[in-house]
Amino acid sequence: MLRMHKRKALSRTAATMMTVALVLGGGAIVASSASAASSSAVAKGIALAKSRLAAYTKLPTFKAPGPAFNAKKVMANKIIFSIPVNSSDQFVQTLEDGMASAAKKVGFKFVDYQNSGSPAQWVTGMNEAISEHVSVIDLLAGIDPKSLEPQIKAAKAAGIKVVSSDTYGIGQPSDPILNGTVNAPYGQTAKLQADWMTVHSNGNGQILLIGSSDVAASPFGIAAEKAEFKQVCPNCKVYSIDVPVADWASTTQTQVQAQLQAHPNLNYVSPVYDSQSQFIIPAITTANKVGKVHIVSYDGTPFVLGDMQTEKGSIVQMDVGEDLEWVSLAIIDNEMRIVGGLSAVANEGIPLYLWDITNVKNAGTPPQNNKGYGAADLSGYYKLWGLTK
């Protein structure tokens, strides 16, 4: 789900680009259509996209993100206090459970601060963490540090380090008030989505991108996806709308249906976060577009992978997955390094894996979190921390 800014419409001369801006349901819609490219340019783009996809069809292997250290010694009598963006989200809670499991293995106290996504609750959680004199406060999966700036300053004044995990994309600037971040590969996942849709539309796709501007990484990912389309698919037509996470349930279906009507030749709908598919699938079904319009997204959420396991009418065509257990261990790894005064890791190297109809059975029937990625993460991190599996 969460892992999200207004976008500026790019202007081009009428001979090479047309830009149409509309307002529908409160969301800005931008359509960009390049002038027809030569067949050789299209073929070159498809070949480039195929080459970029190839590396992500193999099971992930572990590469140590930093030097080994004695985790038990570093974390003796330490506490990590995690405040997730919303505990009710399946993706978020899976991360929390994985972090708690890792903490138990190392032998330190881990607090999962349960909340329903209210900023007031995040403030309460910060105050509770400060009163308990924890070692690190982790703002998980989308909380904007700016919304908690007074509390973060108070925590740091009390000697508590504050980090943000799975909120920013790799290469995206983060809030300097933080002591560290564990960034997600949002830019790379967006590029892979563009590559897939380029290949599977034969370089002539019509694509609707859906961002959620209330989450920090969303505009970053959308920009990366548009840039990739520009490079690999000169004949693709790319449209975009913005649906804040808070409005997913209330407006996603109606906005997507409106776009399907306005652009009847759409092939793909590509939300930044695959959890939004629960509202997109009904829109495609209601519009009688099953088999004509597909979803390509990111996260590897089980119910989304499950759609691929249906019969020929499956709507989801590809999902860029990441092993959430791996993500949990990466977060804990960097936070332990910060607690121990070790150098934080700029990039934990969280790997990506492409799920489609050819391999989705390996995720389980029905699909399960973390299944199908292998077990390189467990053995790799435990060895790095001086532990046995």
XYZ file of C-alpha atoms in Angstrom:
389
model
C 0.000 0.000 0.000
C 1.724 2.963 1.353
C 4.796 3.443 0.737
C 3.042 9.292 -2.164
C 2.957 17.038 -4.845
C 1.563 18.233 -7.463
C 2.983 17.489 -10.885
C 3.831 20.132 -13.449
C 2.550 19.591 -16.950
C 5.379 19.618 -19.472
C 4.793 21.787 -22.518
C 6.083 20.887 -25.975
C 5.552 22.320 -29.441
C 2.357 21.271 -31.142
C 4.334 19.317 -33.718
C 5.838 16.935 -31.202
C 3.607 16.893 -28.161
C 0.076 17.615 -27.108
C -0.836 18.182 -23.521
C -4.371 18.172 -22.242
C -5.166 19.170 -18.681
C -8.534 18.416 -17.157
C -10.011 18.438 -13.701
C -12.126 15.465 -12.752
C -13.211 14.643 -9.230
C -10.637 17.024 -7.799
C -7.650 15.276 -9.424
C -5.454 16.796 -12.115
C -5.268 14.704 -15.277
C -2.473 15.115 -17.771
C -2.311 13.324 -21.108
C 0.906 13.265 -23.091
C 1.138 11.897 -26.616
C 4.354 11.931 -28.556
C 4.344 12.259 -32.323
C 4.632 8.935 -34.143
C 8.114 7.468 -33.826
C 9.816 5.393 -36.497
C 9.519 1.616 -36.369
C 13.247 1.358 -35.648
C 12.923 3.703 -32.656
C 10.023 1.638 -31.300
C 11.958 -1.610 -31.763
C 15.019 -0.117 -30.086
C 12.909 0.956 -27.103
C 11.330 -2.480 -26.756
C 14.745 -4.164 -26.862
C 16.065 -1.814 -24.197
C 13.026 -2.445 -21.991
C 13.448 -6.222 -22.340
C 17.091 -6.013 -21.320
C 16.204 -4.023 -18.207
C 13.534 -6.504 -17.147
C 15.735 -9.579 -17.500
C 17.733 -9.111 -14.293
C 14.574 -9.134 -12.177
C 13.255 -12.505 -13.293
C 15.781 -14.377 -11.130
C 15.418 -15.133 -7.414
C 17.172 -12.545 -5.218
C 20.621 -13.193 -3.778
C 21.997 -11.593 -0.622
C 24.735 -8.978 -0.736
C 25.905 -7.534 2.585
C 24.891 -3.856 2.703
C 27.704 -3.004 5.126
C 30.349 -4.455 7.457
C 29.437 -7.274 9.858
C 28.868 -6.404 13.531
C 27.896 -8.038 16.825
C 24.179 -7.307 16.959
C 23.611 -8.755 20.436
C 26.330 -6.546 21.887
C 25.168 -3.441 20.028
C 21.546 -3.889 21.092
C 22.016 -4.899 24.733
C 19.413 -2.995 26.812
C 18.277 -1.005 23.769
C 14.703 -0.332 22.573
C 13.374 0.340 19.079
C 9.954 2.002 19.033
C 8.150 1.751 15.696
C 5.272 4.040 14.716
C 3.683 2.800 11.467
C 1.582 4.992 9.216
C -1.446 2.747 9.769
C -1.484 -0.602 11.577
C -4.576 -1.835 9.747
C -2.754 -2.051 6.427
C -1.627 -5.583 5.575
C 1.649 -4.423 4.053
C 2.532 -2.295 7.071
C 1.666 -4.934 9.653
C 3.716 -7.540 7.800
C 6.734 -5.253 8.108
C 6.064 -4.728 11.812
C 5.781 -8.474 12.419
C 9.044 -9.098 10.591
C 10.846 -6.436 12.600
C 9.490 -7.854 15.851
C 10.693 -11.319 14.858
C 14.177 -10.011 14.088
C 14.293 -8.167 17.422
C 13.404 -11.370 19.250
C 16.174 -13.221 17.426
C 18.779 -10.578 18.322
C 17.437 -10.118 21.840
C 16.211 -6.568 22.328
C 12.866 -4.875 23.049
C 10.788 -3.845 20.061
C 7.577 -1.807 20.402
C 4.975 -1.869 17.621
C 2.842 1.202 18.315
C -0.589 0.244 16.997
C -2.617 3.069 15.465
C -5.303 3.698 12.860
C -3.441 6.295 10.817
C -4.382 9.405 12.768
C -1.702 12.117 13.028
C -2.894 12.718 16.590
C -2.064 9.098 17.370
C 1.403 9.503 15.866
C 1.989 12.446 18.208
C 0.849 10.352 21.164
C 3.188 7.578 20.064
C 6.125 9.981 19.850
C 5.415 11.297 23.337
C 5.154 7.754 24.697
C 8.473 6.793 23.110
C 10.169 9.858 24.574
C 8.786 9.110 28.045
C 10.095 5.534 27.810
C 13.595 6.768 26.850
C 13.828 4.446 23.857
C 16.952 4.231 21.701
C 15.394 4.746 18.263
C 11.988 5.871 16.998
C 11.126 4.504 13.569
C 8.528 6.347 11.469
C 7.378 3.570 9.171
C 5.897 3.465 5.672
C 4.863 6.970 4.797
C 4.655 9.256 7.837
C 5.902 12.672 6.769
C 8.524 13.784 9.319
C 7.435 17.399 8.828
C 4.116 16.559 10.488
C 5.976 15.544 13.657
C 8.778 18.104 13.674
C 8.214 19.382 17.260
C 8.122 15.819 18.587
C 11.205 14.814 16.598
C 13.117 17.789 18.004
C 12.025 16.816 21.517
C 13.123 13.217 20.954
C 16.531 14.251 19.675
C 16.946 16.639 22.607
C 16.357 13.602 24.836
C 19.124 11.687 23.070
C 16.751 9.542 20.978
C 17.526 8.956 17.321
C 14.661 9.229 14.821
C 14.677 7.406 11.500
C 12.230 6.997 8.638
C 11.775 3.640 6.912
C 10.112 2.787 3.612
C 8.957 6.357 3.094
C 11.431 7.814 0.598
C 12.732 6.396 -2.648
C 16.402 5.579 -3.143
C 18.003 8.780 -4.424
C 15.152 10.953 -3.157
C 16.156 13.708 -0.695
C 14.879 13.078 2.831
C 14.083 15.462 5.663
C 17.411 16.589 7.236
C 15.853 16.467 10.696
C 16.123 12.658 10.620
C 19.056 10.620 11.920
C 18.738 8.168 9.066
C 16.464 6.480 6.542
C 15.886 3.084 4.969
C 14.726 3.963 1.482
C 12.714 1.813 -0.891
C 13.505 1.293 -4.618
C 10.501 3.328 -5.808
C 12.321 4.757 -8.797
C 13.473 1.355 -10.027
C 10.081 -0.273 -9.542
C 8.448 2.512 -11.542
C 10.918 2.031 -14.383
C 10.284 -1.716 -14.436
C 6.556 -1.108 -14.704
C 7.136 1.178 -17.697
C 9.456 -1.392 -19.265
C 6.896 -4.173 -18.861
C 4.051 -2.163 -20.379
C 6.304 -1.119 -23.258
C 7.180 -4.721 -24.104
C 3.675 -6.132 -23.686
C 1.989 -3.374 -25.689
C 4.541 -3.728 -28.504
C 5.596 -0.167 -27.902
C 2.142 1.318 -28.495
C 0.525 1.325 -25.060
C -1.998 3.726 -23.644
C -1.383 3.907 -19.916
C -3.062 5.547 -16.945
C -0.678 6.250 -14.051
C -2.177 6.799 -10.586
C -0.186 8.660 -7.956
C -1.022 9.498 -4.354
C 0.527 12.863 -3.599
C 0.015 12.617 0.162
C 2.831 10.053 0.373
C 6.376 11.346 -0.103
C 7.638 8.774 -2.599
C 4.670 8.875 -4.975
C 5.631 11.923 -7.076
C 9.189 10.585 -7.151
C 7.979 7.255 -8.562
C 5.568 8.828 -11.047
C 8.340 11.076 -12.398
C 10.645 8.073 -12.815
C 7.959 6.105 -14.658
C 7.197 8.953 -17.052
C 10.904 9.424 -17.759
C 11.294 5.719 -18.539
C 8.359 5.757 -20.943
C 9.920 8.721 -22.712
C 13.099 6.694 -23.222
C 11.757 3.249 -24.106
C 8.308 3.895 -25.565
C 8.149 6.981 -27.784
C 4.748 5.924 -29.149
C 3.123 5.273 -25.772
C 0.399 7.637 -24.611
C 0.669 8.277 -20.886
C -2.109 9.833 -18.796
C -2.025 10.444 -15.051
C -4.326 11.248 -12.175
C -3.726 11.796 -8.481
C -5.791 10.055 -5.804
C -4.580 10.698 -2.241
C -4.535 7.607 -0.038
C -7.237 9.107 2.135
C -9.510 9.120 -0.940
C -8.708 5.684 -2.345
C -11.899 4.014 -1.159
C -14.187 6.923 -2.045
C -12.914 8.110 -5.441
C -10.544 5.615 -7.106
C -13.241 3.598 -8.852
C -15.157 6.603 -10.181
C -11.998 8.365 -11.370
C -10.690 5.275 -13.158
C -14.088 4.653 -14.783
C -14.095 8.248 -15.997
C -10.658 7.762 -17.537
C -11.680 4.503 -19.209
C -14.580 6.375 -20.789
C -12.495 9.389 -21.781
C -9.717 7.201 -23.229
C -11.397 4.055 -24.602
C -8.129 2.624 -25.957
C -6.373 2.413 -22.596
C -4.394 -0.833 -22.171
C -3.037 -0.423 -18.669
C -3.714 1.151 -15.300
C -0.560 1.512 -13.214
C -0.988 2.648 -9.594
C 2.139 3.431 -7.577
C 0.956 1.019 -4.864
C -0.712 -2.252 -5.751
C -3.082 -2.169 -2.764
C -5.102 0.411 -4.687
C -6.002 -2.408 -7.106
C -8.905 -3.373 -4.853
C -10.665 -0.249 -6.128
C -9.339 -0.377 -9.700
C -10.423 -3.952 -10.452
C -14.142 -3.100 -9.934
C -13.732 -0.088 -12.224
C -12.315 -2.236 -15.024
C -14.958 -4.903 -14.466
C -17.850 -2.418 -14.430
C -16.561 -0.824 -17.644
C -16.572 -4.267 -19.305
C -12.841 -3.970 -19.948
C -11.681 -7.303 -18.493
C -9.117 -8.777 -20.890
C -8.597 -5.376 -22.529
C -7.222 -3.305 -19.633
C -4.644 -4.708 -17.221
C -3.004 -3.566 -13.993
C 0.764 -3.321 -13.549
C 1.996 -2.154 -10.151
C 4.380 -2.657 -7.210
C 4.541 -4.333 -3.781
C 3.669 -7.998 -4.329
C 0.634 -7.796 -2.043
C -0.925 -11.288 -1.801
C -4.463 -10.426 -2.922
C -3.044 -8.685 -5.988
C -0.916 -11.700 -6.890
C -4.018 -13.808 -6.325
C -5.768 -12.057 -9.210
C -3.102 -13.467 -11.545
C -4.093 -16.961 -10.443
C -7.634 -16.588 -11.713
C -8.616 -17.931 -15.111
C -8.066 -16.080 -18.366
C -9.915 -13.023 -17.131
C -7.186 -11.986 -14.683
C -6.790 -8.221 -14.611
C -3.378 -7.929 -12.940
C -0.689 -8.733 -15.481
C 2.515 -8.001 -13.561
C 3.480 -6.897 -10.060
C 6.965 -5.868 -8.979
C 7.400 -7.695 -5.681
C 9.782 -7.395 -2.788
C 10.207 -9.862 0.054
C 8.687 -8.042 3.020
C 10.699 -10.172 5.440
C 13.800 -8.886 3.651
C 12.542 -5.311 3.981
C 11.962 -5.839 7.722
C 15.493 -7.174 8.217
C 16.951 -4.299 6.188
C 15.157 -1.776 8.401
C 16.358 -3.446 11.595
C 19.898 -3.748 10.209
C 20.208 -0.025 9.567
C 18.584 0.935 12.859
C 20.946 -1.294 14.832
C 23.886 0.321 13.049
C 22.567 3.761 14.017
C 22.037 2.673 17.637
C 25.594 1.337 17.791
C 27.144 4.491 16.369
C 28.149 2.630 13.211
C 27.923 4.190 9.775
C 24.371 4.082 8.440
C 23.886 2.294 5.134
C 22.856 4.519 2.241
C 21.240 1.641 0.346
C 20.327 -1.681 1.950
C 20.028 -3.263 -1.484
C 16.470 -4.550 -1.069
C 15.952 -6.723 -4.169
C 13.001 -6.797 -6.537
C 11.340 -9.724 -8.291
C 8.852 -9.692 -11.160
C 5.642 -11.656 -10.633
C 3.514 -12.621 -13.610
C 1.335 -15.508 -14.717
C 4.380 -17.708 -15.404
C 5.703 -17.773 -11.836
C 2.936 -16.536 -9.536
C 2.132 -20.100 -8.440
C 5.441 -19.994 -6.523
C 3.918 -17.390 -4.200
C 1.525 -20.037 -2.858
C -2.126 -20.808 -3.559
C -3.441 -18.491 -2.344
C -0.330 -16.253 -2.371
C 1.385 -15.522 0.930
C 3.662 -12.712 2.065
C 7.356 -13.530 1.630
C 6.735 -16.838 -0.147
C 8.546 -17.504 -3.409
C 11.572 -15.269 -2.910
C 13.931 -17.890 -1.453
C 15.577 -17.604 1.973
C 18.768 -15.701 1.198
C 17.687 -12.804 3.421
C 17.492 -14.776 6.662
C 20.829 -16.531 6.386
C 22.537 -13.437 5.007
C 21.456 -10.996 7.698
C 21.873 -13.450 10.570
C 25.441 -14.146 9.496
C 26.080 -10.406 9.110
C 24.875 -9.875 12.691
C 26.990 -12.665 14.169
C 24.002 -14.988 14.644
C 23.149 -18.450 13.400
C 19.947 -19.128 11.536
